[in-house]
Tab-separated table of C-alpha atoms in Angstrom:
chain	number	residue	atom	x	y	z
A	235	MET	CA	0.011	-0.117	0.151
A	236	LYS	CA	1.364	3.376	-1.313
A	237	ARG	CA	2.266	5.884	1.776
A	238	ALA	CA	-0.240	8.506	2.726
A	239	ILE	CA	1.236	11.614	1.708
A	240	VAL	CA	-1.554	13.671	2.889
A	241	ASN	CA	-3.755	12.199	5.046
A	242	VAL	CA	-7.184	14.220	6.250
A	243	GLN	CA	-10.122	12.687	9.006
A	244	ALA	CA	-12.759	13.749	9.699
A	245	LEU	CA	-12.104	17.272	9.068
A	246	ARG	CA	-14.513	20.512	10.152
A	247	ALA	CA	-13.362	23.409	8.259
A	248	GLY	CA	-14.608	26.919	8.246
A	249	TYR	CA	-14.569	30.176	10.414
A	250	GLU	CA	-15.820	30.990	13.707
A	251	LYS	CA	-18.824	31.465	13.584
A	252	LYS	CA	-19.544	29.457	10.261
A	253	ILE	CA	-18.332	25.829	9.849
A	254	VAL	CA	-18.596	25.333	5.883
A	255	LEU	CA	-17.257	21.732	5.874
A	256	GLN	CA	-17.891	18.507	8.137
A	257	ASP	CA	-16.791	15.270	7.806
A	258	ILE	CA	-14.287	15.606	5.430
A	259	SER	CA	-12.185	12.161	5.228
A	260	PHE	CA	-9.053	11.563	1.702
A	261	SER	CA	-5.774	10.501	1.483
A	262	ALA	CA	-3.449	10.861	-1.535
A	263	GLY	CA	-0.761	9.363	-2.138
A	264	GLN	CA	2.839	10.233	-3.907
A	265	GLY	CA	2.459	11.221	-7.961
A	266	GLU	CA	-1.473	11.655	-7.434
A	267	LEU	CA	-3.023	14.741	-9.150
A	268	ILE	CA	-5.923	15.481	-7.864
A	269	GLY	CA	-8.349	18.289	-8.693
A	270	ILE	CA	-10.721	19.655	-6.000
A	271	ILE	CA	-14.548	20.103	-8.095
A	272	GLY	CA	-17.633	21.889	-6.452
A	273	ALA	CA	-20.137	24.966	-6.773
A	274	ASN	CA	-19.582	28.126	-6.163
A	275	GLY	CA	-19.216	28.813	-2.075
A	276	ALA	CA	-18.481	25.242	-1.444
A	277	GLY	CA	-15.892	25.099	0.164
A	278	LYS	CA	-12.718	24.353	-1.989
A	279	SER	CA	-10.603	26.915	-1.223
A	280	THR	CA	-11.649	26.771	2.416
A	281	LEU	CA	-10.722	22.948	2.362
A	282	LEU	CA	-7.083	23.275	1.455
A	283	ARG	CA	-6.288	26.884	3.374
A	284	THR	CA	-7.088	24.595	6.203
A	285	MET	CA	-5.299	21.523	5.317
A	286	ARG	CA	-2.242	23.898	4.587
A	287	GLY	CA	-2.744	25.393	8.467
A	288	LEU	CA	-3.807	29.129	7.113
A	289	LEU	CA	-6.972	28.770	8.803
A	290	PRO	CA	-7.213	26.964	12.099
A	291	ARG	CA	-9.330	23.773	12.115
A	292	GLN	CA	-12.566	23.487	13.567
A	293	GLY	CA	-12.239	20.071	14.096
A	294	GLY	CA	-10.493	16.773	12.739
A	295	ARG	CA	-7.204	15.856	11.329
A	296	VAL	CA	-4.290	17.056	8.758
A	297	GLU	CA	-0.856	14.832	8.672
A	298	LEU	CA	1.188	15.862	5.778
A	299	LEU	CA	4.027	13.235	5.380
A	300	GLY	CA	2.897	11.657	8.839
A	301	ARG	CA	3.078	14.963	10.790
A	302	GLU	CA	-0.258	17.061	11.946
A	303	VAL	CA	0.268	20.543	10.517
A	304	GLY	CA	-0.327	22.101	13.636
A	305	THR	CA	2.822	20.338	14.868
A	306	ILE	CA	5.035	21.620	11.979
A	307	PRO	CA	6.648	25.021	12.124
A	308	GLU	CA	5.892	27.436	9.621
A	309	LYS	CA	9.659	27.210	7.999
A	310	ALA	CA	9.486	23.154	8.051
A	311	LEU	CA	5.922	23.480	6.773
A	312	ALA	CA	6.849	25.277	3.589
A	313	LYS	CA	9.401	22.820	2.947
A	314	GLN	CA	6.857	19.701	2.414
A	315	VAL	CA	4.379	22.553	1.155
A	316	ALA	CA	3.472	25.313	-1.419
A	317	PHE	CA	0.851	26.870	-1.618
A	318	LEU	CA	-0.818	28.833	-4.842
A	319	GLN	CA	-3.342	31.220	-3.438
A	320	GLN	CA	-5.987	32.484	-6.308
A	321	ALA	CA	-5.572	35.839	-7.183
A	322	VAL	CA	-2.203	36.621	-5.713
A	323	GLU	CA	-1.235	40.570	-5.576
A	324	ILE	CA	2.555	41.302	-6.356
A	325	GLY	CA	3.425	44.754	-5.435
A	326	PHE	CA	4.633	47.095	-7.860
A	327	GLY	CA	8.156	46.937	-9.704
A	328	TYR	CA	8.971	43.108	-8.749
A	329	THR	CA	10.474	41.429	-11.735
A	330	SER	CA	9.522	37.812	-12.457
A	331	LYS	CA	13.438	36.597	-11.540
A	332	GLU	CA	12.236	38.201	-7.663
A	333	VAL	CA	8.971	36.756	-7.182
A	334	VAL	CA	10.348	33.230	-8.285
A	335	ALA	CA	13.302	33.723	-5.818
A	336	ALA	CA	11.381	34.013	-3.073
A	337	GLY	CA	10.407	30.885	-3.272
A	338	ARG	CA	13.403	29.722	-1.622
A	339	TYR	CA	12.361	31.760	1.492
A	340	PRO	CA	12.192	28.972	3.575
A	341	TYR	CA	15.646	27.491	2.562
A	342	LEU	CA	17.249	31.600	4.037
A	343	SER	CA	18.030	33.468	6.969
A	344	TRP	CA	16.791	36.738	6.640
A	345	TRP	CA	20.545	38.097	6.353
A	346	GLN	CA	21.094	35.685	3.753
A	347	GLY	CA	21.385	36.422	0.162
A	348	GLU	CA	21.170	33.630	-2.279
A	349	SER	CA	23.301	31.168	-3.080
A	350	PRO	CA	24.888	29.779	-6.583
A	351	GLU	CA	22.939	26.536	-5.883
A	352	ASP	CA	19.162	28.698	-5.047
A	353	GLU	CA	20.542	30.556	-8.295
A	354	LYS	CA	20.265	27.581	-10.201
A	355	ILE	CA	17.118	25.805	-8.733
A	356	ILE	CA	15.393	29.159	-9.678
A	357	ARG	CA	16.530	29.060	-13.072
A	358	GLU	CA	15.655	25.534	-13.322
A	359	SER	CA	12.375	26.386	-11.979
A	360	MET	CA	11.943	29.232	-14.725
A	361	GLU	CA	12.990	27.125	-17.882
A	362	TYR	CA	10.664	24.463	-16.326
A	363	THR	CA	7.196	27.026	-16.662
A	364	ASP	CA	9.466	28.851	-19.945
A	365	VAL	CA	9.646	32.007	-18.278
A	366	LEU	CA	12.946	32.045	-18.019
A	367	SER	CA	13.332	35.160	-20.805
A	368	LEU	CA	10.292	37.334	-18.768
A	369	ALA	CA	13.463	36.770	-15.789
A	370	ASP	CA	14.242	40.949	-15.997
A	371	THR	CA	10.296	41.981	-16.560
A	372	PRO	CA	8.335	43.074	-14.317
A	373	LEU	CA	5.578	41.115	-13.496
A	374	ALA	CA	3.045	44.186	-14.296
A	375	ASN	CA	4.119	43.584	-17.591
A	376	ILE	CA	3.239	40.312	-18.513
A	377	SER	CA	0.314	38.666	-19.630
A	378	GLY	CA	-2.246	36.622	-17.136
A	379	GLY	CA	-0.791	33.562	-19.209
A	380	GLN	CA	2.983	34.101	-18.026
A	381	LYS	CA	2.037	35.686	-14.793
A	382	GLN	CA	0.176	31.753	-13.889
A	383	ARG	CA	4.037	30.204	-15.045
A	384	VAL	CA	5.648	32.701	-12.842
A	385	LEU	CA	3.650	31.923	-10.010
A	386	LEU	CA	3.914	28.355	-10.677
A	387	ALA	CA	8.165	28.644	-11.126
A	388	LYS	CA	7.850	30.104	-7.651
A	389	VAL	CA	6.231	27.338	-5.740
A	390	LEU	CA	8.288	24.702	-7.611
A	391	ALA	CA	11.348	26.921	-6.605
A	392	GLN	CA	10.288	25.383	-2.786
A	393	GLN	CA	11.345	22.411	-3.692
A	394	THR	CA	8.481	20.499	-1.990
A	395	PRO	CA	7.365	16.961	-2.809
A	396	ILE	CA	3.388	18.847	-1.834
A	397	LEU	CA	1.796	21.414	-3.754
A	398	PHE	CA	-1.506	23.028	-3.010
A	399	LEU	CA	-2.749	25.213	-6.173
A	400	ASP	CA	-5.919	27.464	-5.397
A	401	GLU	CA	-7.291	28.410	-8.904
A	402	PRO	CA	-4.068	27.927	-10.949
A	403	MET	CA	-6.153	28.667	-14.049
A	404	THR	CA	-8.429	31.781	-13.131
A	405	GLY	CA	-8.712	33.916	-15.307
A	406	LEU	CA	-6.495	32.048	-18.731
A	407	ASP	CA	-7.917	31.247	-22.019
A	408	VAL	CA	-8.101	27.593	-22.703
A	409	VAL	CA	-4.361	26.829	-24.176
A	410	TYR	CA	-2.857	28.738	-20.906
A	411	GLN	CA	-5.024	25.999	-18.631
A	412	GLU	CA	-4.100	23.325	-20.593
A	413	GLU	CA	-0.439	23.790	-20.403
A	414	ILE	CA	-1.060	24.309	-16.316
A	415	PHE	CA	-2.547	21.437	-16.815
A	416	ARG	CA	0.663	19.703	-18.619
A	417	PHE	CA	2.904	21.272	-16.208
A	418	CYS	CA	0.913	19.463	-12.828
A	419	GLN	CA	1.214	16.188	-14.340
A	420	ARG	CA	4.737	16.692	-15.630
A	421	LEU	CA	5.319	17.365	-12.062
A	422	CYS	CA	2.993	14.018	-10.563
A	423	HIS	CA	4.772	11.783	-13.092
A	424	GLN	CA	7.829	12.799	-11.563
A	425	GLY	CA	6.446	11.572	-7.764
A	426	LYS	CA	4.944	15.318	-6.035
A	427	THR	CA	1.967	14.890	-4.845
A	428	ILE	CA	-0.626	18.163	-6.081
A	429	LEU	CA	-4.024	18.944	-5.085
A	430	LEU	CA	-6.114	21.667	-6.781
A	431	VAL	CA	-8.746	23.517	-7.304
A	432	VAL	CA	-10.581	23.253	-10.900
A	433	HIS	CA	-13.342	24.652	-12.528
A	434	ASP	CA	-13.477	23.313	-15.382
A	435	LEU	CA	-15.084	19.765	-15.491
A	436	SER	CA	-14.263	18.650	-19.021
A	437	ALA	CA	-10.518	19.546	-18.272
A	438	ALA	CA	-11.095	18.016	-14.107
A	439	ALA	CA	-12.202	14.559	-16.464
A	440	ARG	CA	-9.115	14.874	-18.690
A	441	PHE	CA	-6.002	15.591	-16.627
A	442	CYS	CA	-6.351	14.659	-12.976
A	443	SER	CA	-6.185	11.270	-11.666
A	444	ARG	CA	-9.082	11.409	-9.173
A	445	LEU	CA	-11.424	13.896	-8.014
A	446	LEU	CA	-13.123	15.546	-4.887
A	447	LEU	CA	-16.799	16.613	-5.077
A	448	ILE	CA	-17.014	18.995	-2.536
A	449	GLY	CA	-20.976	19.728	-1.829
A	450	ARG	CA	-23.353	20.265	0.632
A	451	GLY	CA	-21.275	21.010	3.678
A	452	GLY	CA	-19.321	17.737	2.295
A	453	LEU	CA	-17.694	15.042	0.295
A	454	LEU	CA	-20.283	13.783	-2.012
A	455	ALA	CA	-17.511	11.913	-4.344
A	456	ASP	CA	-14.326	10.699	-4.223
A	457	GLY	CA	-12.952	9.002	-6.828
A	458	PRO	CA	-11.287	8.734	-10.520
A	459	PRO	CA	-13.467	10.988	-12.673
A	460	THR	CA	-15.117	8.952	-14.474
A	461	ALA	CA	-17.039	7.351	-11.088
A	462	VAL	CA	-17.182	11.107	-9.697
A	463	LEU	CA	-18.531	12.154	-12.653
A	464	THR	CA	-21.930	11.619	-13.249
A	465	ARG	CA	-25.363	12.753	-13.437
A	466	GLU	CA	-26.220	12.058	-10.533
A	467	HIS	CA	-23.437	13.823	-8.325
A	468	LEU	CA	-23.072	16.426	-10.118
A	469	SER	CA	-26.907	17.795	-10.324
A	470	GLN	CA	-26.557	16.710	-6.109
A	471	ALA	CA	-23.512	18.817	-5.982
A	472	TYR	CA	-24.671	21.993	-8.849
A	473	GLY	CA	-28.210	22.100	-8.031
A	474	LEU	CA	-28.695	22.150	-12.473
A	475	PRO	CA	-29.218	19.351	-15.104
A	476	VAL	CA	-26.400	18.309	-15.635
A	477	GLN	CA	-25.473	15.510	-19.291
A	478	VAL	CA	-22.328	13.890	-18.905
A	479	VAL	CA	-20.959	12.252	-22.412
A	480	HIS	CA	-17.866	10.423	-22.769
A	481	ASN	CA	-15.867	11.336	-25.385
A	482	PRO	CA	-14.466	8.651	-27.698
A	483	VAL	CA	-11.620	10.606	-29.336
A	484	THR	CA	-10.170	11.503	-25.483
A	485	GLY	CA	-10.895	8.710	-23.879
A	486	SER	CA	-12.378	11.344	-21.108
A	487	VAL	CA	-15.847	12.698	-20.116
A	488	GLU	CA	-17.244	15.812	-21.160
A	489	VAL	CA	-19.603	17.441	-18.819
A	490	PHE	CA	-22.367	19.830	-20.171
A	491	ALA	CA	-24.726	21.619	-17.600
A	492	GLY	CA	-27.795	22.627	-18.514
A	493	LEU	CA	-29.959	25.950	-17.158
A	494	ARG	CA	-31.522	26.422	-13.770
A	495	ARG	CA	-35.313	26.290	-14.371
A	496	ASN	CA	-37.636	28.308	-12.858
A	497	LYS	CA	-40.051	25.354	-10.641
A	498	ASN	CA	-43.338	27.887	-12.430
A	499	GLU	CA	-41.641	28.457	-15.587
A	500	GLN	CA	-42.851	25.707	-18.577
A	501	LEU	CA	-40.405	25.893	-21.665
A	502	PRO	CA	-41.921	24.642	-24.664
A	503	ARG	CA	-41.287	20.664	-25.902
A	504	VAL	CA	-39.063	20.508	-29.116
A	505	HIS	CA	-39.581	17.607	-31.385
A	506	VAL	CA	-35.988	16.967	-33.241
A	507	ILE	CA	-36.170	14.589	-36.346
A	508	ALA	CA	-32.964	13.721	-37.324
A	509	GLY	CA	-30.515	10.957	-38.629
A	510	GLY	CA	-26.891	10.804	-39.555
A	511	GLY	CA	-25.001	12.888	-36.874
A	512	CYS	CA	-26.822	16.510	-38.582
A	513	GLY	CA	-29.040	16.454	-35.261
A	514	CYS	CA	-26.387	16.043	-32.448
A	515	PRO	CA	-25.042	19.317	-31.829
A	516	VAL	CA	-28.859	20.615	-32.388
A	517	ILE	CA	-30.014	18.101	-29.307
A	518	ARG	CA	-27.493	19.088	-27.339
A	519	ARG	CA	-28.376	22.434	-27.117
A	520	LEU	CA	-31.419	22.378	-26.595
A	521	ALA	CA	-31.090	20.305	-24.233
A	522	THR	CA	-28.222	22.151	-22.259
A	523	ALA	CA	-30.786	25.485	-23.169
A	524	GLY	CA	-33.621	23.732	-21.320
A	525	PHE	CA	-35.813	22.830	-23.263
A	526	GLU	CA	-37.547	19.636	-22.928
A	527	VAL	CA	-36.011	17.442	-26.110
A	528	SER	CA	-37.423	14.551	-27.608
A	529	VAL	CA	-35.836	12.919	-31.011
A	530	GLY	CA	-36.885	10.410	-33.732
A	531	VAL	CA	-36.881	8.554	-35.766
A	532	VAL	CA	-32.955	7.807	-35.632
A	533	ALA	CA	-31.151	4.417	-36.541
A	534	GLU	CA	-29.154	2.294	-33.573
A	535	GLY	CA	-25.860	2.955	-34.235
A	536	ASP	CA	-26.471	6.623	-36.009
A	537	SER	CA	-24.403	9.429	-33.329
A	538	ASP	CA	-27.843	11.289	-33.078
A	539	ALA	CA	-29.177	7.839	-31.777
A	540	GLU	CA	-26.229	8.331	-28.766
A	541	ALA	CA	-27.219	11.933	-28.519
A	542	ALA	CA	-31.255	11.176	-27.888
A	543	ARG	CA	-30.521	8.775	-25.528
A	544	ILE	CA	-28.056	11.266	-23.591
A	545	PHE	CA	-29.713	14.482	-24.166
A	546	ALA	CA	-33.262	13.575	-24.764
A	547	GLU	CA	-36.611	12.849	-22.381
A	548	ASP	CA	-37.977	10.639	-25.653
A	549	TYR	CA	-36.866	9.203	-28.553
A	550	VAL	CA	-37.179	6.959	-31.372
A	551	ILE	CA	-34.718	4.648	-32.321
A	552	THR	CA	-34.695	1.716	-34.946
A	553	LYS	CA	-32.479	-0.724	-36.520
A	554	PRO	CA	-29.966	0.288	-38.596
A	555	PHE	CA	-31.456	0.148	-42.715
A	556	ALA	CA	-34.947	-0.513	-41.121
A	557	ASP	CA	-37.524	-0.232	-43.956
A	558	ASN	CA	-40.855	1.299	-43.121
A	559	ASP	CA	-41.015	0.320	-39.773
A	560	ALA	CA	-44.791	1.063	-38.781
A	561	ASP	CA	-44.416	0.873	-35.366
A	562	ALA	CA	-41.673	3.428	-34.971
A	563	ALA	CA	-43.521	6.005	-37.665
A	564	VAL	CA	-46.314	6.080	-35.416
A	565	ALA	CA	-44.172	6.420	-32.067
A	566	ASN	CA	-42.631	9.212	-33.753
A	567	GLY	CA	-46.100	10.587	-34.275
A	568	LYS	CA	-46.875	10.643	-31.223
A	569	LEU	CA	-44.109	12.673	-30.127
A	570	VAL	CA	-44.773	15.652	-33.084
A	571	ALA	CA	-48.108	15.921	-31.764
A	572	ARG	CA	-47.030	16.515	-28.376
A	573	ALA	CA	-44.388	18.842	-28.759
A	574	ASP	CA	-44.880	22.984	-29.121
A	575	VAL	CA	-42.528	22.882	-31.548
A	576	THR	CA	-40.926	20.491	-34.480
A	577	VAL	CA	-37.383	20.920	-35.996
A	578	LEU	CA	-36.466	18.723	-38.948
A	579	CYS	CA	-33.095	18.747	-39.283
A	580	SER	CA	-30.558	18.780	-42.584
A	581	LEU	CA	-30.557	15.469	-42.783
A	582	HIS	CA	-29.972	13.094	-46.174
A	583	VAL	CA	-33.482	10.497	-47.198
A	584	GLY	CA	-33.423	7.689	-48.576
A	585	LYS	CA	-36.154	4.962	-48.195
A	586	ASN	CA	-35.509	3.625	-44.924
A	587	ASN	CA	-35.839	7.445	-43.694
A	588	LEU	CA	-38.399	9.013	-45.776
A	589	GLY	CA	-41.020	8.252	-43.501
A	590	ASN	CA	-39.873	11.171	-41.488
A	591	LEU	CA	-40.489	14.199	-43.761
A	592	ASP	CA	-44.241	12.684	-43.344
A	593	ALA	CA	-43.987	12.995	-39.702
A	594	ALA	CA	-42.838	16.648	-39.857
A	595	MET	CA	-46.012	17.194	-42.332
A	596	LYS	CA	-48.344	16.632	-38.980
A	597	ALA	CA	-46.132	19.038	-36.960
A	598	GLU	CA	-48.552	22.139	-36.203
A	599	LYS	CA	-45.395	24.328	-35.789
A	600	LEU	CA	-42.211	23.174	-37.610
A	601	ILE	CA	-38.643	24.610	-37.889
A	602	ILE	CA	-36.799	23.099	-40.917
A	603	LEU	CA	-33.258	23.605	-40.773
A	604	GLU	CA	-31.729	23.640	-44.348
A	605	ASP	CA	-27.891	23.858	-44.482
A	606	SER	CA	-27.876	22.548	-48.474
A	607	PRO	CA	-30.218	22.092	-51.299
A	608	ILE	CA	-32.758	19.034	-50.716
A	609	ASP	CA	-31.429	17.608	-54.388
A	610	GLY	CA	-28.043	17.329	-52.774
A	611	ARG	CA	-29.482	15.352	-50.189
A	612	ASP	CA	-32.485	13.110	-51.910
A	613	TYR	CA	-31.697	9.316	-52.201
A	614	THR	CA	-35.217	8.465	-53.093
A	615	GLY	CA	-35.241	9.230	-57.292
A	616	GLY	CA	-37.117	12.881	-56.276
A	617	ARG	CA	-39.818	11.593	-53.794
A	618	ALA	CA	-38.415	13.234	-50.430
A	619	ALA	CA	-37.384	16.144	-53.351
A	620	ALA	CA	-41.396	16.631	-53.241
A	621	LEU	CA	-42.139	15.857	-50.378
A	622	TYR	CA	-39.859	18.352	-49.002
A	623	ARG	CA	-40.935	20.849	-50.913
A	624	GLN	CA	-44.586	20.723	-49.442
A	625	LEU	CA	-43.078	20.977	-46.369
A	626	LEU	CA	-41.632	24.454	-47.509
A	627	ALA	CA	-45.094	25.338	-48.733
A	628	LYS	CA	-46.920	24.926	-45.031
A	629	HIS	CA	-48.508	27.982	-43.601
A	630	GLY	CA	-45.894	29.380	-40.752
A	631	VAL	CA	-43.123	27.049	-41.623
A	632	LYS	CA	-40.112	29.004	-40.640
A	633	VAL	CA	-36.496	28.019	-42.675
A	634	MET	CA	-33.199	28.638	-41.588
A	635	SER	CA	-29.312	27.245	-41.118
A	636	THR	CA	-28.640	25.231	-38.183
A	637	SER	CA	-26.185	27.847	-37.316
A	638	ALA	CA	-29.006	30.296	-37.467
A	639	PHE	CA	-31.034	28.104	-35.449
A	640	TYR	CA	-28.400	28.718	-32.832
A	641	HIS	CA	-29.042	32.340	-32.139
A	642	GLU	CA	-32.991	31.998	-33.109
A	643	MET	CA	-33.675	28.732	-30.461
A	644	TYR	CA	-34.073	31.234	-27.361
A	645	SER	CA	-37.155	32.869	-28.816
A	646	LEU	CA	-38.673	29.689	-28.840
A	647	HIS	CA	-39.644	30.214	-25.199
A	648	GLU	CA	-40.549	33.731	-25.862
A	649	ASP	CA	-42.673	32.793	-29.100
A	650	GLU	CA	-44.461	30.085	-26.861
A	651	LYS	CA	-45.484	32.894	-23.723
A	652	THR	CA	-47.245	34.937	-26.066
A	653	VAL	CA	-49.593	32.509	-27.477
C-alpha cells in the first residue's frame, strides 16, 4: 500500500461562526494529481487553506508526510507544501525572477542572499515553466498566462513534495489552462503530489487522476473522474440538470450543464427529426438550454441516436436500414403531436427514413433547418424532394440554417409565452 502523503480525517473547516465543511476524510498518495471540484461557495478553497494551516481547523486532523500539520513549524511546513493562492497580488516593480526567488525563503535566513545553488534552482524552475526569458521583466508588464507560469515557477522553487494550487487557471484562456495542467501532470510523474481547485469539469476529467467533489457541506464523491462525474453526483452538487458524455476521441468524459429552471416556468417541448449525425449539436444545445427534447426516428448506431439517449427525454430509435418501420412511424407521430415545436434537421433522405418527412408534415409548428439544397440530400429518386417542397409550402413554416437556429432558439420560449 502506498504511503499517504496527505491524510485528512474527520476534518471540520470554516470560520469562527460558520462551519463550511464537516467530516471530510481522504488521503493522497505520491504522484497523484487530485482535482477539487464543486459549486461556487462549496468550500473548495476553505478546504485547501485549512489543510495548509492558513485557517484554523474546527475539528479533525490533517497530516502531511505523517506529521500533524499544527505541530510543524512554519518554515519546516513551507519545505513540505507549496501553496499557490488565487488572485495573488504582487507588489509594484518586482521582476519575474524576484517573484520566483521568493520561493526559496524557507531555506534562507533573513540576512542571507541566494546562494549559487539557489540561483540554479530558480533558473531551473523558470526554465521548467518557460518563463526564463521574462526574468528581468516586471510582473505587472506580462500577460495573465505568463504571470501564472511565473507563480508556478515560484512554488516549484520551494522544492516541496506537495503542492496546493487554488484555482491556478483563473482568468486564463484554454491554451494556458491546458499548459498548466500538463505542467502539473509532469510534476506528478516526477513524484510530487498535487491538489488543485478546478472549475472546468471536462478539463479536470482529462487531466486529473482523481477528483474530490465538494458539496452540501461535505465530500460528496471521491474517486477517478469517471466515477465522480456522474449525472447524479453533479446534479446534487451544482443544483442543475447535468449531462455527462463519454468522448471516444479523448477517452475522457465531457460535462454539459443545463440552465436552472424556474419551478413555475414551463418551457416548450421540442421534437427533433434528425439522422446521420446532423441532429447531435441541435439536440445537445436545446437540452442544455433547458428545453424538453424528444427525438425520432433515428437508427441504432447513428450518433444522433447516442445524443438522443443522453440528452432527450423521449426518443424513437430503430434498427439500422429498417425499411418502413410502422411502429417507429407511429411512435414518432405521437412525439410530433405532443411537441410545441418540431425541428426538421438538414438530414439526408433515403427510402429507410422517408417517413421522417411524413412526420414533419403533421407538425403544428415546424422549423426546417436547411444547410444545403434538398436535391443534394435526396436518395429516393425525387420523392423526398417533392415531399420536402410540400413542407416548405406549409403555412407558418420557418426555414433557416442550423447556425442561425442556434441564435434563434431562445425565441422559441418567448414565442410560446405570447401564445
